[in-house]
PDB file of C-alpha atoms in Angstrom:
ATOM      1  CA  UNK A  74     -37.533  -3.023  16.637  1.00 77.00           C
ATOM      2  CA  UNK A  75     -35.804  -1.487  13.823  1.00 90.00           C
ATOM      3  CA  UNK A  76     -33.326  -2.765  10.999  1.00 95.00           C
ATOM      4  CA  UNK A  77     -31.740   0.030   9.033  1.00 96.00           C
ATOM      5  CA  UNK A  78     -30.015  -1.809   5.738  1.00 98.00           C
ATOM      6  CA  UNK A  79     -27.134  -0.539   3.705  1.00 98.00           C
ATOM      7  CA  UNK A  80     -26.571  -0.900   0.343  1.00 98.00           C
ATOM      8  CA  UNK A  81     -25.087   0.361  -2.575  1.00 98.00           C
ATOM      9  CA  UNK A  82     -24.847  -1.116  -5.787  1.00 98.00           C
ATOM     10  CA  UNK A  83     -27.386  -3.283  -7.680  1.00 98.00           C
ATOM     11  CA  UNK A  84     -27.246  -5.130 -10.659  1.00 98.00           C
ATOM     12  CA  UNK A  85     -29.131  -8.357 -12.271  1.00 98.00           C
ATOM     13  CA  UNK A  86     -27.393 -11.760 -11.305  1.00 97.00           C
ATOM     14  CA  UNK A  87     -26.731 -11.868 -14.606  1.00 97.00           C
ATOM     15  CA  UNK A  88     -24.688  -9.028 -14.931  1.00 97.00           C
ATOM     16  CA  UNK A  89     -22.282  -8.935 -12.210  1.00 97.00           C
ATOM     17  CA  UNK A  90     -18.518 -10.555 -12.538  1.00 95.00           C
ATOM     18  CA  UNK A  91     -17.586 -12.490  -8.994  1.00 94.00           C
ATOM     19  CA  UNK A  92     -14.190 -10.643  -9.460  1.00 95.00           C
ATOM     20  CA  UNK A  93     -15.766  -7.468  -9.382  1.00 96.00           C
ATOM     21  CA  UNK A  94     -13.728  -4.944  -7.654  1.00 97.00           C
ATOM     22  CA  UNK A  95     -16.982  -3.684  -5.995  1.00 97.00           C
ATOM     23  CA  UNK A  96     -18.757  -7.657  -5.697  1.00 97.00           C
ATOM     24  CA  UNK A  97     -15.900  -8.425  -3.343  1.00 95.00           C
ATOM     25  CA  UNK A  98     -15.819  -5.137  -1.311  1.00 96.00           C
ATOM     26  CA  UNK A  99     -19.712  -6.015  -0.387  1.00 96.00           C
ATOM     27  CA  UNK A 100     -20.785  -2.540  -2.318  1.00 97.00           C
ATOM     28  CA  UNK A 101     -22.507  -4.925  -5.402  1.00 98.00           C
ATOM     29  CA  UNK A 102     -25.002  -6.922  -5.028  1.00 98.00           C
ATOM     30  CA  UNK A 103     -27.573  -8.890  -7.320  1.00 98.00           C
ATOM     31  CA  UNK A 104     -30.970  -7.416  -8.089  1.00 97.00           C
ATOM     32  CA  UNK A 105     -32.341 -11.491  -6.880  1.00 97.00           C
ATOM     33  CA  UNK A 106     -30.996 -10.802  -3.910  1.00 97.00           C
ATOM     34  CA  UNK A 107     -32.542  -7.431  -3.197  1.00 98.00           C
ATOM     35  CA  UNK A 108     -36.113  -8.535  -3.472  1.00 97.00           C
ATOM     36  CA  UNK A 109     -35.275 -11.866  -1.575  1.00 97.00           C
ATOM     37  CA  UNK A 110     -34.368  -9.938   1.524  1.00 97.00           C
ATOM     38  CA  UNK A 111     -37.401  -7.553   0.852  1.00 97.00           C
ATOM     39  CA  UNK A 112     -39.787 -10.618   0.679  1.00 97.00           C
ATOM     40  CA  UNK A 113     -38.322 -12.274   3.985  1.00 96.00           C
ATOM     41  CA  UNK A 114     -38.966  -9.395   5.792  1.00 97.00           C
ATOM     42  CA  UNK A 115     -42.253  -8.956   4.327  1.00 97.00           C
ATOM     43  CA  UNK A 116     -42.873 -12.486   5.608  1.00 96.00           C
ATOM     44  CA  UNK A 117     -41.820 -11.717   8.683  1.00 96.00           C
ATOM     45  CA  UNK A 118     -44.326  -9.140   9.112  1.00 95.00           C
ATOM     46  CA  UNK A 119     -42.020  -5.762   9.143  1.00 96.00           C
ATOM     47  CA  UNK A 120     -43.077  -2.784   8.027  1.00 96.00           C
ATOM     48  CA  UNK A 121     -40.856  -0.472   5.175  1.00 97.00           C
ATOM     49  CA  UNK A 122     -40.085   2.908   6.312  1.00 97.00           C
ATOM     50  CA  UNK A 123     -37.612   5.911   5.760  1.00 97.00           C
ATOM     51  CA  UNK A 124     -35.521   7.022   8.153  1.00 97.00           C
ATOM     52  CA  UNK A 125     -37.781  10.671   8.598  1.00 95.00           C
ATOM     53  CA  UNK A 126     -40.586   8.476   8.975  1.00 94.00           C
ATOM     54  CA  UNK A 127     -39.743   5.777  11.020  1.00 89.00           C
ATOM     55  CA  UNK A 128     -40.497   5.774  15.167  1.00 83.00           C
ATOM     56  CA  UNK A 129     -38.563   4.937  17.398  1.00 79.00           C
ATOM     57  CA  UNK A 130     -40.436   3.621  19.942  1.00 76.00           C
ATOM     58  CA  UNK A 131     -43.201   2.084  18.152  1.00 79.00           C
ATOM     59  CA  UNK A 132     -43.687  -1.747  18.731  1.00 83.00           C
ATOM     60  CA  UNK A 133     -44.172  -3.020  15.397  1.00 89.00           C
ATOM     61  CA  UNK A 134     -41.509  -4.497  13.288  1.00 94.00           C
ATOM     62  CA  UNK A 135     -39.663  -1.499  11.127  1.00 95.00           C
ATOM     63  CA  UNK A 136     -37.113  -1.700   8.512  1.00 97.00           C
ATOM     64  CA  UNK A 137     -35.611   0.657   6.346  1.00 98.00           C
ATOM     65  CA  UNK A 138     -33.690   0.363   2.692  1.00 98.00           C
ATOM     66  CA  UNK A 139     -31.068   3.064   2.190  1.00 98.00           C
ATOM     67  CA  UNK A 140     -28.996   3.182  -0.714  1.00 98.00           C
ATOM     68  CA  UNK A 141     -25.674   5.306  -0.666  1.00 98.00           C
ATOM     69  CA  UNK A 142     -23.471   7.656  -3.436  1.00 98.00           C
ATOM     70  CA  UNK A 143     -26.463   7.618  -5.991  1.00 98.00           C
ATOM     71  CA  UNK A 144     -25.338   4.751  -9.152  1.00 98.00           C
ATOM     72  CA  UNK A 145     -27.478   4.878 -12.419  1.00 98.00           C
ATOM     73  CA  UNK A 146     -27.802   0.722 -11.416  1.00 97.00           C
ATOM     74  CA  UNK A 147     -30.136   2.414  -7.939  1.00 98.00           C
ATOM     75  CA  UNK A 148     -32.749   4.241 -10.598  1.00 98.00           C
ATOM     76  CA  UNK A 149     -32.450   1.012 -13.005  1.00 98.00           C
ATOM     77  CA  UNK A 150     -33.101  -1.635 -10.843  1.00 98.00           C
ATOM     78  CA  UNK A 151     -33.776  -1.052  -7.711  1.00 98.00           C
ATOM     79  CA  UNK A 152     -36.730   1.189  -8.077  1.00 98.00           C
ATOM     80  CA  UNK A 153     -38.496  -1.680 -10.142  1.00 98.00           C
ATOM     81  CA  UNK A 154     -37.957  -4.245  -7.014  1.00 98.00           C
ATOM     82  CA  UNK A 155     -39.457  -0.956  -4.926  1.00 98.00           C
ATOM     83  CA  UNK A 156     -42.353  -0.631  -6.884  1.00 98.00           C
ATOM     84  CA  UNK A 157     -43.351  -3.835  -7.222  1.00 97.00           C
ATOM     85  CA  UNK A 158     -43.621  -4.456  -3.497  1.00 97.00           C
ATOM     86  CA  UNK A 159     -44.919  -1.100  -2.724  1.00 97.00           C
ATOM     87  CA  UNK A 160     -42.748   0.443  -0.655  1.00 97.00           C
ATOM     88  CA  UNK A 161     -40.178   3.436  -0.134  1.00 98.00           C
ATOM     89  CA  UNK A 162     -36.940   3.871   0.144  1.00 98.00           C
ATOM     90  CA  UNK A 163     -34.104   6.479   1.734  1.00 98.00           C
ATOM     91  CA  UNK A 164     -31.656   7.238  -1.426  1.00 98.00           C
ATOM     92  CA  UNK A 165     -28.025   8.955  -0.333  1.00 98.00           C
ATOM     93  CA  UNK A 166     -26.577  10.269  -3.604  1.00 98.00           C
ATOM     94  CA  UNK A 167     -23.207  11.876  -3.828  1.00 98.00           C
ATOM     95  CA  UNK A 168     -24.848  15.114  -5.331  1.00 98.00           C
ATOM     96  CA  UNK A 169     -21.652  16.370  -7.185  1.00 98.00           C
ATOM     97  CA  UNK A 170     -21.722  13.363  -9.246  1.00 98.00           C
ATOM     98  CA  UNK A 171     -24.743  13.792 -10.110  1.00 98.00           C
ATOM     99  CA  UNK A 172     -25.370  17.021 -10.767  1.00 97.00           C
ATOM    100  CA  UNK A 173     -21.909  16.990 -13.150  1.00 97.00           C
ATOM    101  CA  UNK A 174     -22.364  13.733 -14.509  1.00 97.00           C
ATOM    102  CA  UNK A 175     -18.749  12.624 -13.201  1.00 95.00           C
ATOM    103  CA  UNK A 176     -17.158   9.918 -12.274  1.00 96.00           C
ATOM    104  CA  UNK A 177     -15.642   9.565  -8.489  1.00 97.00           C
ATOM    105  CA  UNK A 178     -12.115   8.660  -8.262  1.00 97.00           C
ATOM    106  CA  UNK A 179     -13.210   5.308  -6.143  1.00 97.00           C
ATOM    107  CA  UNK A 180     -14.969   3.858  -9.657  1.00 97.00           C
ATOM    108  CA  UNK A 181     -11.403   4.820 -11.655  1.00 97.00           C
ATOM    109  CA  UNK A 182      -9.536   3.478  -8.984  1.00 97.00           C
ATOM    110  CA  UNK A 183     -11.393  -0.284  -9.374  1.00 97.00           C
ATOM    111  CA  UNK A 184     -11.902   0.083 -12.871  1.00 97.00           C
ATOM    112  CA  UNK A 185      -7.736  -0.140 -12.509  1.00 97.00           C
ATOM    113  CA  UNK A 186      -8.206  -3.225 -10.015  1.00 97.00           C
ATOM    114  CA  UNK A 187     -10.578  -5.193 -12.472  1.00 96.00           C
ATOM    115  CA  UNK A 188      -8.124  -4.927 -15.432  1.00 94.00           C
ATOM    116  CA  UNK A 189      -4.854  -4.450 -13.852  1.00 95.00           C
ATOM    117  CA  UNK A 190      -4.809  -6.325 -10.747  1.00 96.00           C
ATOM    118  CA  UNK A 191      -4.167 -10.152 -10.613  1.00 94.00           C
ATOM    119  CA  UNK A 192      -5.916 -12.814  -7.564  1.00 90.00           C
ATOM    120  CA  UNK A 193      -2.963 -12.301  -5.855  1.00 92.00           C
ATOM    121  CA  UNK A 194      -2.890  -8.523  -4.964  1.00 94.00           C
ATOM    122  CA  UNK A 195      -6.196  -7.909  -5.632  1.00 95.00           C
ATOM    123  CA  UNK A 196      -7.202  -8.167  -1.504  1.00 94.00           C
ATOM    124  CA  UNK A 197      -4.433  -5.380  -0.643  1.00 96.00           C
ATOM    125  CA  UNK A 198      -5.904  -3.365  -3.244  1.00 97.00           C
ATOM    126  CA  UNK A 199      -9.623  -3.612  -2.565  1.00 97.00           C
ATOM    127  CA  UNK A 200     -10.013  -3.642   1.493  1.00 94.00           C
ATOM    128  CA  UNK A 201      -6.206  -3.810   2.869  1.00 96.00           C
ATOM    129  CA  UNK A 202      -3.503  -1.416   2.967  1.00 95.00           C
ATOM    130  CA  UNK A 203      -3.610   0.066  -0.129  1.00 96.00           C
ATOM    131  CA  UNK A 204      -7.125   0.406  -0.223  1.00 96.00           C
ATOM    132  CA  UNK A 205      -6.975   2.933   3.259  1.00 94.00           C
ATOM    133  CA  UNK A 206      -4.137   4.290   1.919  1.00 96.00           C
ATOM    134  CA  UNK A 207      -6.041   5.268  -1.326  1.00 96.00           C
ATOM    135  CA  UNK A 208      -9.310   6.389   0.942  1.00 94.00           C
ATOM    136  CA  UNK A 209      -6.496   8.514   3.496  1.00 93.00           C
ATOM    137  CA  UNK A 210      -5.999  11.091   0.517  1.00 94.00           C
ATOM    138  CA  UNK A 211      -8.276  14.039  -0.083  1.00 94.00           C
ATOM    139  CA  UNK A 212     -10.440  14.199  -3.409  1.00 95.00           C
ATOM    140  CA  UNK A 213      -8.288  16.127  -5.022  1.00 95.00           C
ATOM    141  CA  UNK A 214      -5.296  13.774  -4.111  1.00 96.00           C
ATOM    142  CA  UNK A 215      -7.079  10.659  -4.863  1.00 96.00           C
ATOM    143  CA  UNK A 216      -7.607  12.118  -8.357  1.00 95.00           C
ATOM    144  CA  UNK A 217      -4.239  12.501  -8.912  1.00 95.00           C
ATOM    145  CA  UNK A 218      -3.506   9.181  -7.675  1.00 96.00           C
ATOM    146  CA  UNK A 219      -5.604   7.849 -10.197  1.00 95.00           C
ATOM    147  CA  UNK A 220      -4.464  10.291 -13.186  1.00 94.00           C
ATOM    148  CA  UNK A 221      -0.957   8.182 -13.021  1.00 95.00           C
ATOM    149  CA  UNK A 222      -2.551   4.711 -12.864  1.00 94.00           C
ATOM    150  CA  UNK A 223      -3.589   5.570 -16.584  1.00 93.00           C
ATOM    151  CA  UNK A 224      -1.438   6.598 -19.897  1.00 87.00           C
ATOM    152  CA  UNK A 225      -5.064   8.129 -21.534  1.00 86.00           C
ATOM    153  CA  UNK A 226      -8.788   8.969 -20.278  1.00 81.00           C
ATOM    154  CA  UNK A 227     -10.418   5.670 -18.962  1.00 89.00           C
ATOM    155  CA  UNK A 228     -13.789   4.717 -19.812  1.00 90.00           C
ATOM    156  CA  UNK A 229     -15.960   3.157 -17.792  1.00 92.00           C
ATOM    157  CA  UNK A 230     -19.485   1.640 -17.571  1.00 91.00           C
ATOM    158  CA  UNK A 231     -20.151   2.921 -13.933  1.00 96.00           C
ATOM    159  CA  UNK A 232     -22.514   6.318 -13.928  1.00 97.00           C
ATOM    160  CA  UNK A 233     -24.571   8.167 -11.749  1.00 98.00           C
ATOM    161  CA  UNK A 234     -28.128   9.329 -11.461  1.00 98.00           C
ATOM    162  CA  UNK A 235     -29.446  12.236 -13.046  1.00 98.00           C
ATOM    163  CA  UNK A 236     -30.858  14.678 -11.187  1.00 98.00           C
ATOM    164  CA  UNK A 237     -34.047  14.421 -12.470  1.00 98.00           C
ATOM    165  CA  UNK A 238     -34.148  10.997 -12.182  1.00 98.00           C
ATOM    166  CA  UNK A 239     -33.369  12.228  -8.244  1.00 98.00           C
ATOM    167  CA  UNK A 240     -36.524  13.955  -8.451  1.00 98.00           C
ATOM    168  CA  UNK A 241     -38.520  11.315  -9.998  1.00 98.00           C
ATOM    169  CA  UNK A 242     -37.896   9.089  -6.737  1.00 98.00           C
ATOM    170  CA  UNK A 243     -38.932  11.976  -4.601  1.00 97.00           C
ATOM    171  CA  UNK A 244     -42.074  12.136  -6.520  1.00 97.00           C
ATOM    172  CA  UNK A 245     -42.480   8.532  -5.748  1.00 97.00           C
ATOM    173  CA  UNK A 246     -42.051   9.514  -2.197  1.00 97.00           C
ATOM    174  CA  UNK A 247     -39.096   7.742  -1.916  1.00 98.00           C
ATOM    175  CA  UNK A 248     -36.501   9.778   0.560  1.00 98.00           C
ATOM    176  CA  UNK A 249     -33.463  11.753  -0.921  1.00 98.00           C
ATOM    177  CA  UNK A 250     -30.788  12.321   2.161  1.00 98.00           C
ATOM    178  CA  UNK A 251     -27.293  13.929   1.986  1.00 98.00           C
ATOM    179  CA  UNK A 252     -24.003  12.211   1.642  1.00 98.00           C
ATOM    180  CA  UNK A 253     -21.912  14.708   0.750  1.00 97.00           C
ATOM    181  CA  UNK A 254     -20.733  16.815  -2.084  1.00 98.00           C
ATOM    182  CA  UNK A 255     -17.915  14.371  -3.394  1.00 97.00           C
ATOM    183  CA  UNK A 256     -17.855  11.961  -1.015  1.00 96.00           C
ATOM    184  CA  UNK A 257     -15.119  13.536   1.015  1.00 95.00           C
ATOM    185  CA  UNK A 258     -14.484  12.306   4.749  1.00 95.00           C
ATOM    186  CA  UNK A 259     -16.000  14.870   6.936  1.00 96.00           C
ATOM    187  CA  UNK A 260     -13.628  13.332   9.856  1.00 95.00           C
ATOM    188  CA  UNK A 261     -10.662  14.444   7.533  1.00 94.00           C
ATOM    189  CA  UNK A 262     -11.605  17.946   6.945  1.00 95.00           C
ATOM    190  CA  UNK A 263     -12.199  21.381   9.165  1.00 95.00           C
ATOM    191  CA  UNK A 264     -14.940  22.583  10.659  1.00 96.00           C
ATOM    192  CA  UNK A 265     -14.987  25.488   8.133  1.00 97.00           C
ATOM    193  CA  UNK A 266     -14.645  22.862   5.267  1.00 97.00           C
ATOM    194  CA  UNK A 267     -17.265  20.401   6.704  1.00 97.00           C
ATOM    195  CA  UNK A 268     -20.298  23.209   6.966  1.00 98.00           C
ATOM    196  CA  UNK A 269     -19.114  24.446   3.743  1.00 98.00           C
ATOM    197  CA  UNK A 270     -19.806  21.307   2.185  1.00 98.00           C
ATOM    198  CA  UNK A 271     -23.105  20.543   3.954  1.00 98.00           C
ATOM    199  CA  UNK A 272     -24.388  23.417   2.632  1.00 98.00           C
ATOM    200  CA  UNK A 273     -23.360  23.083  -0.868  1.00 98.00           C
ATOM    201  CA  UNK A 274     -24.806  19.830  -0.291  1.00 98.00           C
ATOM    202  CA  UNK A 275     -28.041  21.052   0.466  1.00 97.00           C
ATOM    203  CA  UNK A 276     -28.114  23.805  -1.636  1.00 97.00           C
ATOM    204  CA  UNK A 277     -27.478  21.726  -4.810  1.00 98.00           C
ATOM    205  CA  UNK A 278     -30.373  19.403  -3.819  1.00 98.00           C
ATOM    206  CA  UNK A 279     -32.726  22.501  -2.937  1.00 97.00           C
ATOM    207  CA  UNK A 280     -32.128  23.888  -6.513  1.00 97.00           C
ATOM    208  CA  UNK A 281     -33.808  20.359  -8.130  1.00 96.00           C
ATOM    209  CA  UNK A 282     -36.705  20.657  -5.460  1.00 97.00           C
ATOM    210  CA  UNK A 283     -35.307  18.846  -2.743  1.00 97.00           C
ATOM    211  CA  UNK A 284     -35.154  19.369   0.823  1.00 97.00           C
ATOM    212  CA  UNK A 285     -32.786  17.032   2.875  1.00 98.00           C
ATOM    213  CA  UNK A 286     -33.653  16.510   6.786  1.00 97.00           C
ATOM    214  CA  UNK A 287     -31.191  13.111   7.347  1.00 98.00           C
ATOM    215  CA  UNK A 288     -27.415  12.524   6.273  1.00 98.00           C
ATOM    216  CA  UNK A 289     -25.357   9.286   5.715  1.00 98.00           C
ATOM    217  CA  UNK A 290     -21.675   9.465   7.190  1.00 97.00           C
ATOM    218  CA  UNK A 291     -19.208   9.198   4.038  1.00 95.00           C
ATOM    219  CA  UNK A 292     -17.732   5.621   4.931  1.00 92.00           C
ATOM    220  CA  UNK A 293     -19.457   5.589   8.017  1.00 92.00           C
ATOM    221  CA  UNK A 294     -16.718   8.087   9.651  1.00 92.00           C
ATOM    222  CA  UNK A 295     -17.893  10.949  12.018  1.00 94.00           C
ATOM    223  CA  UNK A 296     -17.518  12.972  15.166  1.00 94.00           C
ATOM    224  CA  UNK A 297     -19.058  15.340  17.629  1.00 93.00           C
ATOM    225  CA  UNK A 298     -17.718  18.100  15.862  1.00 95.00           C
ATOM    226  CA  UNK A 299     -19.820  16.723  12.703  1.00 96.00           C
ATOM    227  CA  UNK A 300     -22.639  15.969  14.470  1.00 96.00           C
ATOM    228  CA  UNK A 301     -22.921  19.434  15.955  1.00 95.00           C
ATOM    229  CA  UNK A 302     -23.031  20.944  12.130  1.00 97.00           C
ATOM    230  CA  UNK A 303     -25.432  18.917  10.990  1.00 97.00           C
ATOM    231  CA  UNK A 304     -27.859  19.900  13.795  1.00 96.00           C
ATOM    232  CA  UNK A 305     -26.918  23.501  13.257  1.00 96.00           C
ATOM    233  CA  UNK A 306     -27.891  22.781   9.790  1.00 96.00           C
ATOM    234  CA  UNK A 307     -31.235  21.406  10.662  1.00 96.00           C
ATOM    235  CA  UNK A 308     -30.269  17.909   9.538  1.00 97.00           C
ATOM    236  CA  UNK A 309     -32.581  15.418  11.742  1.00 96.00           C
ATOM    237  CA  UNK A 310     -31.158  12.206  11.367  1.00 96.00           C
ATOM    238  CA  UNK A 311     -27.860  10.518  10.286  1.00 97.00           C
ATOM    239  CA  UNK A 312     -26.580   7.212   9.122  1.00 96.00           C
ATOM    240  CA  UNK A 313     -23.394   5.626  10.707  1.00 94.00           C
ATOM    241  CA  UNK A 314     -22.534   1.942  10.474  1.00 92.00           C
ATOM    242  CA  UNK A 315     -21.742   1.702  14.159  1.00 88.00           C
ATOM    243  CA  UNK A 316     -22.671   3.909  16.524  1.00 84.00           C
ATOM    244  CA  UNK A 317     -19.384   5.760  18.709  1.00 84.00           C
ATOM    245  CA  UNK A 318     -22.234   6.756  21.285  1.00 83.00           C
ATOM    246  CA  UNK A 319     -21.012  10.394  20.763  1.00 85.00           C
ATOM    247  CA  UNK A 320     -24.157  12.159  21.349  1.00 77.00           C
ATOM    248  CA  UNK A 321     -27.252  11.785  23.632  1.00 76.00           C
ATOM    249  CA  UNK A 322     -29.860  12.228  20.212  1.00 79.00           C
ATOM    250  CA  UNK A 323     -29.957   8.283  19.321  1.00 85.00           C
ATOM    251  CA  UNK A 324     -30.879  10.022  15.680  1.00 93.00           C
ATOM    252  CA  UNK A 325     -27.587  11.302  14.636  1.00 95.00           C
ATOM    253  CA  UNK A 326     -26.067   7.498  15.281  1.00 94.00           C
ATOM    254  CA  UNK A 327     -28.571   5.436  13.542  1.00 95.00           C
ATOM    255  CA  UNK A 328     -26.446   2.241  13.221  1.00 94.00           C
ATOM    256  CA  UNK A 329     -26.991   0.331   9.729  1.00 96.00           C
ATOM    257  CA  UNK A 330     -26.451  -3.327   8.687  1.00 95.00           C
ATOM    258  CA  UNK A 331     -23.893  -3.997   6.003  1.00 96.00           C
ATOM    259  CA  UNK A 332     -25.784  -6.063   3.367  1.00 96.00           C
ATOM    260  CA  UNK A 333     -23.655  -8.228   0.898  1.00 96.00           C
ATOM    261  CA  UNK A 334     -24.501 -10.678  -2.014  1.00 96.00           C
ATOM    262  CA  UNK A 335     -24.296 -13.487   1.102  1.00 90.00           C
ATOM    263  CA  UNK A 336     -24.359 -12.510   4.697  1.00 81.00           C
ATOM    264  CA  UNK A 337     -25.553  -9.340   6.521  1.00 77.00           C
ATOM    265  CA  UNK A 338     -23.152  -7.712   8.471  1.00 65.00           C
TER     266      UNK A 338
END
């Protein structure tokens, strides 16, 4: 048996706004309840693994943490909930952002939900039909999208990891995957454009020391055609959310549970 968990954000009880753009999307959770689900399983005798290192046809209980696009919030508090229990993680930063220190489009675009979006509209905006109509443009377009929500440069508290803070968690033998070079939807682009991007990808992780063998899906979304570069690319795993049963290798499908501040999806 093996549970693969998905999370993003994490922040101290404390610290987190119920109105939260990302709170309600499910991609912000509270620090308390991170180590809460880490004790239960604990309790219930699983074992913490990464997804290289996990089997898949062992009989004891597995479970693995993965943490997507790489926040400052992952290095701040979750590795402190990590340590404490002793055990590893698999981290899947967006390595452009971190490498340049920039902000994704995504984190402008609900910085302009949380202080420009009333109750009302705020649904549309964060998981209905704007929201997929926002996620339907290229990077490129979704940065101009959110160049005309502002009159002047928006500031915001959301950052990224460093990439030496990348390498610290490798050095903790924690696991550093890919997940793209600006989160781009691999299902949206060419075949050219996809391998290009896995390899800059892997490249810019290679130049801080770090050598990638598993991949998470950017929103989950993938095909044959992407699972046939990442093979060719020596990639050995990859993270969906559900599995489309596209291939025979159960590792390019691994199916992962949605974890938010109250259920698990």
């Amino acid at each position: 048996m093996i549970d693969i968990l998905m999370f993003h954000r994490v922040l101290p009880r404390e610290k987190i706004d119920v109105n939260d753009a990302y709170f309600i999307r499910g991609t912000l959770i509270s620090q308390e309840r991170l180590e809460n689900i880490i004790a239960q399983y604990l309790k219930e005798g699983f074992i913490f693994k990464t997804i290289i290192n996990f089997k898949e046809n062992s009989r004891s209980k597995q479970v693995v943490l993965t943490f997507d696009d790489g926040y400052i919030d992952n290095f701040l508090y979750v590795k402190p909930i990590l340590e404490k229990y002793n055990i590893k993680a698999t981290f899947y930063p967006v390595i452009g952002y971190c490498k340049e220190q920039k902000i994704a489009p995504l984190d402008y675009y609900y910085l302009y939900v949380n202080k420009n979006i009333g109750s009302e509209n705020k649904e549309d905006w964060i998981v209905g039909k704007q929201k997929k109509e926002f996620l339907s443009l290229s990077i490129n377009e979704q940065k101009l999208f959110v160049n005309t929500l502002f009159s002047s440069e928006p500031k915001t508290k959301v950052s990224y990891m460093t990439t030496k803070q990348l390498r610290e968690l490798q050095d903790l033998d924690h696991e550093i995957g890919g997940h793209s070079y600006y989160h781009n939807i691999y299902t949206k682009l060419s075949k050219k454009e996809i391998i290009e991007d896995v390899q800059r990808t892997r490249k810019s992780l290679q130049e801080i020391g770090i050598n990638i063998k598993s991949y998470a899906y950017t929103d989950g979304q993938y095909n044959a055609k992407t699972i046939d570069i990442l093979k060719a690319e020596n990639i050995d795993y990859a993270c969906a959310i559900k599995s489309s049963k596209l291939a025979k290798n159960y590792n390019y499908e691994l199916e992962r549970i949605f974890v938010t501040e109250n259920e698990i999806i």
